């Protein structure tokens, strides 16, 4: 088994095919979307492939150390330039192909007009602990 | 096996070990070990007297630990086989435990964790699950809290207000994992109300009961948030409402108003109304005025503005909102609601979308997005 991170972006990914902001959908379309995401996570729990899922607030700040005895420097939020993560799902699957298949399904979540969003999701393999037997 | 009984006995047994000379940290560890053993042994071999069993086993665990810990100074421990304390002493011990676990030197998160373990009898694993952190992290939080309080004398009188804040935090955390924190907070507040005669303890208990009564109506079958005005009131638990109102009325007759009694009074007025239209908003605003006087909390002022909007019309509500800091949590959501009631769906939709972006949790974000979507759909027609 290998773990993969499926990353969803507020900004920074190529535009979706069905790219309409959620507050321009109908309430029923929002409900259908929320239900699809819930069913997807439930199904992965059922197959033993679900690890974790979290959503993030759009507000973020860059922070860095600014030297001894000084408070950290903060910068941002950067209005339109910064890549912005919206949330993630961690899955634990047999193959890379399976990870791609699941990301594809997640990207098909319904949006405006009840049609799939075709949202770009980023699939990132975890770096894991080294195996016991190396030679 | 009766886990509820086991949990109820936890503070009593810690108190008894304390009376025999164990310090709090050691007593609490020993009782936690005894609880774990009880969970293992009781199903096959239930004890005749659960409390004596726990005292005996916890005391043995304590002595084992004290002997093993040779580097520490010799502990002065009183003789074994001392009679168990009477009911009055047990109540005092339990109250002292509440004070200790909510000691002002602790951070809120530490006080919550320690209270749930030492007073609530939950295991570290259960508490970790409830707060979605690794078990090792929660174990560290608890042992640091115990180190922080190691200089506090067990019989030192405490402040009820700090205990109430901890219980309020536990209640507000709601429900995740296999432990229902809201129900647990109610159990602990009931137990506290039984050991101390304090009007604000009663006020907090009433507040919890009245909110808990509405819980079945607060989320839809798909997990979505249902606002108060749209809740199916037949789903409200009338037994809890009756109990909450009784507890509150008894507290109010003592004429020593505090913030929890005032909050409970507002919850009671909502619970009393069979429909949203029947809600006595004028009285609710009066209680908010009391709350502002008692706490001067900006969040209370925000809620008051919404109540003013119901009692005196949306313009009055917006006027009350206008003097508050727009950076307050839920300011945009309150403004959106009042603008919609004032017949301005364009502004309302924009503010609902803005509120959704700063929502602190997912159900609230989905709810606010849905509100924006509803208005935008109307505007497109």
XYZ file of C-alpha atoms in Angstrom:
516
model
C 0.000 0.000 0.000
C 1.131 3.556 -0.650
C -0.217 6.836 0.585
C -1.138 9.699 -1.707
C -2.264 13.227 -1.040
C -5.064 14.529 -3.254
C -4.755 18.308 -3.124
C -7.542 20.694 -3.983
C -6.619 24.306 -4.794
C -8.569 27.526 -4.383
C -6.009 29.087 -6.727
C -2.915 27.933 -8.550
C -4.362 24.981 -10.449
C -5.497 25.281 -14.092
C -9.150 26.391 -14.391
C -11.837 23.707 -14.136
C -14.026 22.912 -17.157
C -17.204 23.786 -15.256
C -15.726 26.828 -13.503
C -18.602 28.624 -11.722
C -18.194 29.893 -8.130
C -20.291 27.953 -5.655
C -22.452 30.904 -4.567
C -23.693 31.072 -8.178
C -24.994 27.474 -8.083
C -28.511 26.633 -6.945
C -28.895 25.432 -3.329
C -29.850 21.975 -4.690
C -26.638 21.809 -6.699
C -24.656 22.614 -3.548
C -26.446 19.853 -1.652
C -25.733 17.374 -4.456
C -22.046 18.333 -4.372
C -21.745 17.992 -0.585
C -23.507 14.635 -0.758
C -21.169 13.395 -3.520
C -18.082 14.280 -1.458
C -19.518 12.587 1.631
C -20.448 9.441 -0.313
C -16.974 9.334 -1.859
C -15.263 9.454 1.558
C -17.695 6.868 2.981
C -17.010 4.536 0.084
C -13.232 4.796 0.566
C -13.661 4.043 4.244
C -15.619 0.980 3.168
C -12.821 -0.207 0.868
C -10.159 0.469 3.514
C -8.453 3.182 1.469
C -9.444 6.338 3.373
C -6.925 7.969 5.725
C -7.878 11.586 6.333
C -9.632 14.560 4.842
C -9.464 18.210 5.850
C -10.681 21.520 4.497
C -8.781 24.771 5.020
C -9.956 28.320 5.424
C -8.976 30.558 2.487
C -7.173 32.980 4.800
C -3.459 32.311 5.105
C -0.306 34.227 5.949
C 3.362 33.676 5.120
C 5.615 33.787 8.181
C 9.378 33.628 8.623
C 12.040 33.924 11.318
C 13.525 37.436 11.448
C 16.492 36.966 13.742
C 17.204 36.641 17.451
C 14.888 38.592 19.736
C 12.702 39.831 16.924
C 9.121 38.819 16.277
C 8.547 36.702 13.163
C 7.849 38.601 9.957
C 4.496 38.028 8.359
C 3.517 38.757 4.820
C 0.379 38.424 2.769
C -2.272 37.436 2.220
C -1.219 37.716 -1.416
C -4.363 38.534 -3.301
C -4.065 36.768 -6.623
C -0.517 35.483 -7.017
C -0.193 32.792 -4.399
C -1.053 29.137 -4.901
C -3.792 28.502 -2.349
C -4.684 25.074 -0.960
C -8.379 24.510 -0.251
C -8.096 21.111 1.345
C -6.919 17.559 0.923
C -7.726 13.907 1.128
C -5.145 11.286 2.052
C -5.680 7.822 0.607
C -3.799 4.570 1.089
C -4.016 2.484 -2.078
C -2.364 -0.468 -3.851
C -1.094 1.342 -6.936
C -0.423 4.742 -8.442
C -3.065 3.934 -11.071
C -5.639 3.473 -8.315
C -4.696 6.888 -6.877
C -5.241 8.485 -10.294
C -8.553 6.666 -10.719
C -9.826 7.959 -7.363
C -8.628 11.519 -8.036
C -10.542 11.354 -11.321
C -13.699 10.323 -9.515
C -13.292 13.112 -6.979
C -12.811 15.617 -9.816
C -16.134 14.477 -11.290
C -18.069 15.893 -8.302
C -21.144 17.710 -9.615
C -21.146 21.521 -9.803
C -23.218 24.177 -11.585
C -26.025 22.698 -13.656
C -25.451 19.357 -11.919
C -22.577 18.693 -14.343
C -19.112 17.442 -13.273
C -16.715 20.228 -12.281
C -13.705 18.546 -13.992
C -11.589 20.230 -11.338
C -7.797 19.765 -11.494
C -6.592 17.907 -8.414
C -2.953 17.419 -7.570
C -1.827 13.858 -6.714
C 1.310 13.690 -4.572
C 2.926 10.480 -3.296
C 4.039 10.444 0.357
C 7.710 9.868 1.120
C 7.527 6.897 3.471
C 9.811 5.160 5.966
C 12.613 3.129 4.347
C 11.976 -0.616 4.039
C 13.592 -3.031 6.481
C 15.229 -5.116 3.753
C 17.267 -2.890 1.452
C 19.630 -5.225 -0.409
C -19.660 -3.903 32.460
C -20.988 -0.597 33.680
C -18.636 2.014 32.212
C -20.854 4.849 33.399
C -20.546 3.660 37.014
C -16.800 3.315 36.617
C -16.565 6.898 35.401
C -18.785 8.225 38.203
C -16.531 6.592 40.793
C -13.306 8.076 39.388
C -13.203 11.385 41.305
C -14.294 9.673 44.537
C -11.473 7.145 44.344
C -8.893 9.845 43.549
C -10.198 11.716 46.605
C -9.818 8.646 48.820
C -6.221 8.089 47.698
C -5.588 11.767 48.381
C -6.894 11.347 51.928
C -4.524 8.450 52.412
C -1.620 10.702 51.561
C -1.087 10.281 47.816
C -0.427 13.495 45.928
C -2.831 14.334 43.122
C -0.595 13.374 40.187
C 0.246 9.962 41.634
C -3.326 9.312 42.764
C -4.687 10.203 39.349
C -2.210 7.929 37.572
C -2.996 5.050 39.931
C -6.743 5.425 39.432
C -6.330 5.598 35.644
C -4.345 2.318 35.816
C -7.079 0.805 37.986
C -9.745 1.884 35.479
C -7.842 0.199 32.671
C -7.616 -2.979 34.763
C -11.321 -2.794 35.607
C -12.184 -2.624 31.915
C -10.085 -5.762 31.406
C -11.195 -7.797 34.443
C -14.774 -6.833 35.280
C -16.547 -8.359 32.268
C -15.470 -11.885 33.373
C -15.243 -11.277 37.084
C -17.542 -8.452 38.215
C -16.758 -7.188 41.743
C -19.393 -7.241 44.478
C -18.457 -3.733 45.596
C -17.050 -1.790 42.606
C -15.906 1.175 44.687
C -13.937 -0.907 47.209
C -12.450 -2.883 44.330
C -11.279 0.307 42.644
C -9.878 1.751 45.883
C -7.971 -1.469 46.633
C -6.541 -1.828 43.148
C -5.727 1.873 42.745
C -4.023 1.920 46.150
C -1.936 -1.139 45.163
C -0.987 0.574 41.881
C -0.031 3.678 43.841
C 2.160 1.712 46.282
C 3.800 -0.196 43.413
C 4.617 3.045 41.654
C 5.873 4.691 44.847
C 8.126 1.708 45.638
C 9.429 1.517 42.093
C 10.274 5.163 42.198
C 13.227 4.776 44.568
C 14.888 8.007 43.524
C 12.064 10.013 44.957
C 11.876 10.959 48.590
C 10.184 8.470 50.880
C 6.506 9.174 50.775
C 4.561 9.573 53.941
C 1.570 7.399 53.449
C -0.971 6.550 56.010
C -1.827 2.973 56.901
C -3.822 0.742 54.628
C -7.295 -0.423 55.548
C -8.482 2.967 56.716
C -12.294 3.274 56.572
C -13.768 4.913 53.461
C -14.809 8.537 54.003
C -18.430 9.503 54.542
C -20.677 11.021 51.852
C -19.973 14.634 52.892
C -16.238 14.157 52.594
C -16.638 12.481 49.208
C -18.580 15.500 47.922
C -15.832 17.814 49.209
C -13.133 15.720 47.543
C -14.975 15.803 44.227
C -15.410 19.572 44.412
C -11.701 19.994 45.207
C -10.875 17.911 42.136
C -12.949 20.210 39.927
C -11.057 23.209 41.316
C -7.670 21.577 40.860
C -8.355 20.481 37.275
C -9.544 23.973 36.339
C -6.720 25.724 38.189
C -6.006 29.234 36.783
C -2.349 28.280 36.157
C -3.502 25.832 33.448
C -4.222 26.704 29.832
C -7.846 26.069 28.812
C -6.867 23.045 26.681
C -4.945 21.504 29.588
C -7.719 22.177 32.075
C -10.228 20.544 29.741
C -8.069 17.432 29.268
C -7.332 17.065 32.976
C -10.981 17.531 33.943
C -12.131 14.907 31.464
C -9.609 12.414 32.806
C -9.606 13.007 36.556
C -13.220 14.067 37.071
C -14.795 12.445 34.021
C -12.910 9.150 34.184
C -12.244 9.107 30.448
C -9.104 7.411 29.184
C -6.379 9.410 27.460
C -7.209 7.581 24.228
C -10.878 8.632 24.404
C -9.979 12.259 25.095
C -7.448 12.259 22.235
C -10.048 10.878 19.838
C -12.599 13.451 20.908
C -10.181 16.308 20.225
C -8.681 14.732 17.069
C -5.089 14.726 18.279
C -2.653 11.783 18.604
C -2.872 9.882 21.893
C 0.789 10.637 22.701
C 0.096 14.371 22.324
C -2.859 14.216 24.688
C -0.846 12.136 27.178
C 1.837 14.847 27.195
C -0.760 17.582 27.614
C -2.171 15.792 30.641
C 1.177 15.072 32.294
C 2.325 18.668 31.771
C -0.916 19.859 33.346
C -0.259 17.612 36.324
C 3.247 18.988 36.701
C 1.870 22.528 36.558
C -0.563 21.824 39.372
C 1.869 19.772 41.482
C 2.406 22.655 43.913
C -1.294 23.275 44.424
C -2.540 21.992 47.755
C -5.432 19.618 47.254
C -7.624 21.314 49.866
C -7.051 24.830 48.528
C -10.367 26.565 47.840
C -10.944 27.378 44.189
C -13.081 29.632 42.066
C -16.295 28.172 40.681
C -16.104 30.537 37.687
C -12.948 28.865 36.344
C -14.587 25.430 36.625
C -17.656 26.684 34.752
C -15.531 28.036 31.922
C -13.885 24.622 31.505
C -17.228 22.796 31.479
C -18.617 25.331 29.002
C -15.655 24.647 26.682
C -16.216 20.894 26.884
C -19.910 21.316 26.096
C -19.235 23.577 23.133
C -16.855 21.109 21.545
C -19.910 19.017 20.763
C -19.534 15.626 19.234
C -16.745 13.741 17.540
C -15.304 10.284 18.073
C -17.054 7.794 20.327
C -17.394 10.193 23.262
C -20.276 12.635 23.294
C -18.575 15.637 24.893
C -21.812 17.616 25.213
C -23.436 14.785 27.180
C -20.273 14.375 29.231
C -20.223 18.108 30.049
C -23.840 17.866 31.210
C -23.005 14.872 33.430
C -20.065 16.718 34.999
C -22.095 19.910 35.504
C -24.940 17.935 37.094
C -22.440 16.311 39.435
C -20.990 19.725 40.285
C -24.482 21.135 40.891
C -25.084 18.262 43.306
C -21.966 19.078 45.338
C -22.168 22.854 45.448
C -25.015 25.261 45.884
C -24.131 27.991 43.395
C -26.582 29.857 41.152
C -24.209 30.087 38.189
C -23.577 26.322 38.262
C -27.341 25.951 37.977
C -27.360 28.601 35.256
C -24.773 26.723 33.196
C -26.574 23.409 33.718
C -29.834 24.990 32.528
C -28.066 26.517 29.515
C -26.606 23.135 28.541
C -29.899 21.284 28.978
C -31.802 23.839 26.890
C -29.266 23.712 24.058
C -28.906 19.940 24.200
C -32.709 19.673 23.906
C -32.534 21.276 20.468
C -29.690 19.148 19.157
C -31.834 16.596 17.237
C -33.313 19.476 15.210
C -30.073 21.341 14.624
C -28.741 19.183 11.777
C -30.605 17.736 8.824
C -30.356 14.071 7.780
C -27.541 14.994 5.350
C -25.555 16.675 8.144
C -26.465 20.187 7.082
C -27.001 22.951 9.606
C -30.634 23.891 10.278
C -30.974 27.442 11.696
C -33.202 28.007 14.707
C -36.019 29.605 12.701
C -36.274 26.577 10.385
C -35.969 23.830 12.980
C -38.686 21.215 13.353
C -39.662 22.085 16.912
C -41.432 18.765 17.420
C -37.937 17.236 17.490
C -36.954 19.279 20.538
C -36.598 17.212 23.691
C -39.371 18.537 25.949
C -38.123 16.600 28.987
C -34.756 18.381 28.836
C -36.468 21.733 28.212
C -38.700 21.299 31.262
C -35.744 20.321 33.406
C -33.663 23.238 32.095
C -36.409 25.750 32.819
C -36.971 24.338 36.322
C -33.264 24.515 37.138
C -33.077 28.073 35.768
C -36.124 29.321 37.649
C -34.807 27.955 40.935
C -31.509 29.763 40.272
C -33.151 33.063 39.296
C -35.179 33.223 42.528
C -31.887 33.683 44.397
C -31.554 37.051 42.699
C -27.841 36.773 41.989
C -27.762 37.065 38.237
C -24.722 35.899 36.269
C -23.881 35.453 32.615
C -24.817 31.768 32.425
C -28.238 32.397 33.952
C -28.802 35.230 31.475
C -27.738 33.048 28.534
C -29.978 30.259 29.804
C -32.873 32.714 30.057
C -32.455 33.543 26.359
C -32.319 29.844 25.479
C -35.441 29.295 27.591
C -37.350 32.007 25.725
C -36.515 30.291 22.431
C -37.503 26.910 23.854
C -40.790 28.354 25.100
C -41.946 29.499 21.649
C -43.943 26.937 19.689
C -43.121 28.789 16.453
C -40.510 31.364 15.451
C -43.244 33.998 15.199
C -44.286 33.409 18.797
C -40.762 34.141 20.068
C -40.710 36.936 22.646
C -37.924 38.971 21.021
C -38.523 42.022 23.217
C -37.714 40.005 26.327
C -34.761 38.392 24.563
C -33.317 41.845 23.845
C -33.771 42.723 27.523
C -31.771 39.654 28.518
C -29.069 40.593 26.005
C -28.931 44.011 27.658
C -28.332 42.242 30.974
C -25.617 40.134 29.347
C -23.904 43.204 27.901
C -24.010 44.757 31.368
C -22.533 41.595 32.947
C -19.842 40.765 30.370
C -19.407 43.666 27.942
C -18.542 41.033 25.349
C -18.560 42.175 21.676
C -19.923 38.793 20.543
C -22.878 39.298 22.879
C -23.424 42.739 21.324
C -23.459 41.135 17.887
C -26.117 38.610 18.946
C -28.036 41.438 20.556
C -28.071 43.331 17.245
C -29.703 40.338 15.541
C -32.298 40.124 18.332
C -32.952 43.867 17.994
C -33.554 43.237 14.287
C -36.282 40.763 15.215
C -37.818 42.884 17.985
C -37.700 46.336 16.359
C -37.152 45.644 12.661
C -34.075 45.073 10.472
C -33.170 48.797 10.275
C -32.834 48.944 14.070
C -30.766 45.753 13.943
C -28.467 47.192 11.276
C -28.059 50.357 13.333
C -27.037 48.277 16.354
C -24.622 46.334 14.147
C -23.113 49.487 12.591
C -21.364 50.494 15.829
C -19.600 47.114 16.140
C -16.221 46.083 14.727
C -16.747 44.467 11.283
C -13.867 42.074 12.068
C -15.996 40.337 14.730
C -16.673 36.666 13.975
C -20.008 36.240 12.126
C -20.408 39.995 11.611
C -20.909 39.536 7.839
C -23.407 36.704 8.395
C -25.480 38.837 10.796
C -25.361 41.793 8.375
C -26.396 39.544 5.475
C -29.388 38.263 7.420
C -30.532 41.759 8.388
C -30.065 43.151 4.854
C -32.172 40.348 3.418
C -34.918 41.089 5.928
C -34.616 44.736 4.966
C -35.383 43.856 1.332
C -31.877 44.160 -0.108
C -31.043 40.709 -1.554
C -28.083 41.995 -3.614
C -26.164 43.213 -0.560
C -27.312 40.178 1.425
C -26.018 37.727 -1.219
C -22.650 39.470 -1.356
C -22.343 39.448 2.441
C -23.386 35.786 2.726
C -20.651 34.842 0.223
C -18.162 36.929 2.205
C -19.303 35.305 5.451
C -18.860 31.845 3.901
C -15.220 32.621 3.105
C -14.462 33.353 6.763
C -16.691 30.648 8.274
C -14.964 28.775 11.109
C -16.334 25.320 10.243
C -17.587 23.345 7.270
C -21.308 23.011 8.107
C -21.457 26.766 8.675
C -19.583 27.470 5.456
C -21.927 25.210 3.470
C -24.938 26.844 5.115
C -23.760 30.385 4.294
C -22.823 29.445 0.717
C -26.283 27.937 0.306
C -27.850 31.182 1.562
C -25.846 33.202 -0.984
C -26.788 30.711 -3.701
C -30.482 30.894 -2.780
C -30.515 34.697 -3.112
C -28.456 34.684 -6.318
C -30.843 32.138 -7.855
C -33.794 34.393 -6.936
C -32.043 37.404 -8.438
C -31.461 35.564 -11.738
C -35.185 34.883 -12.197
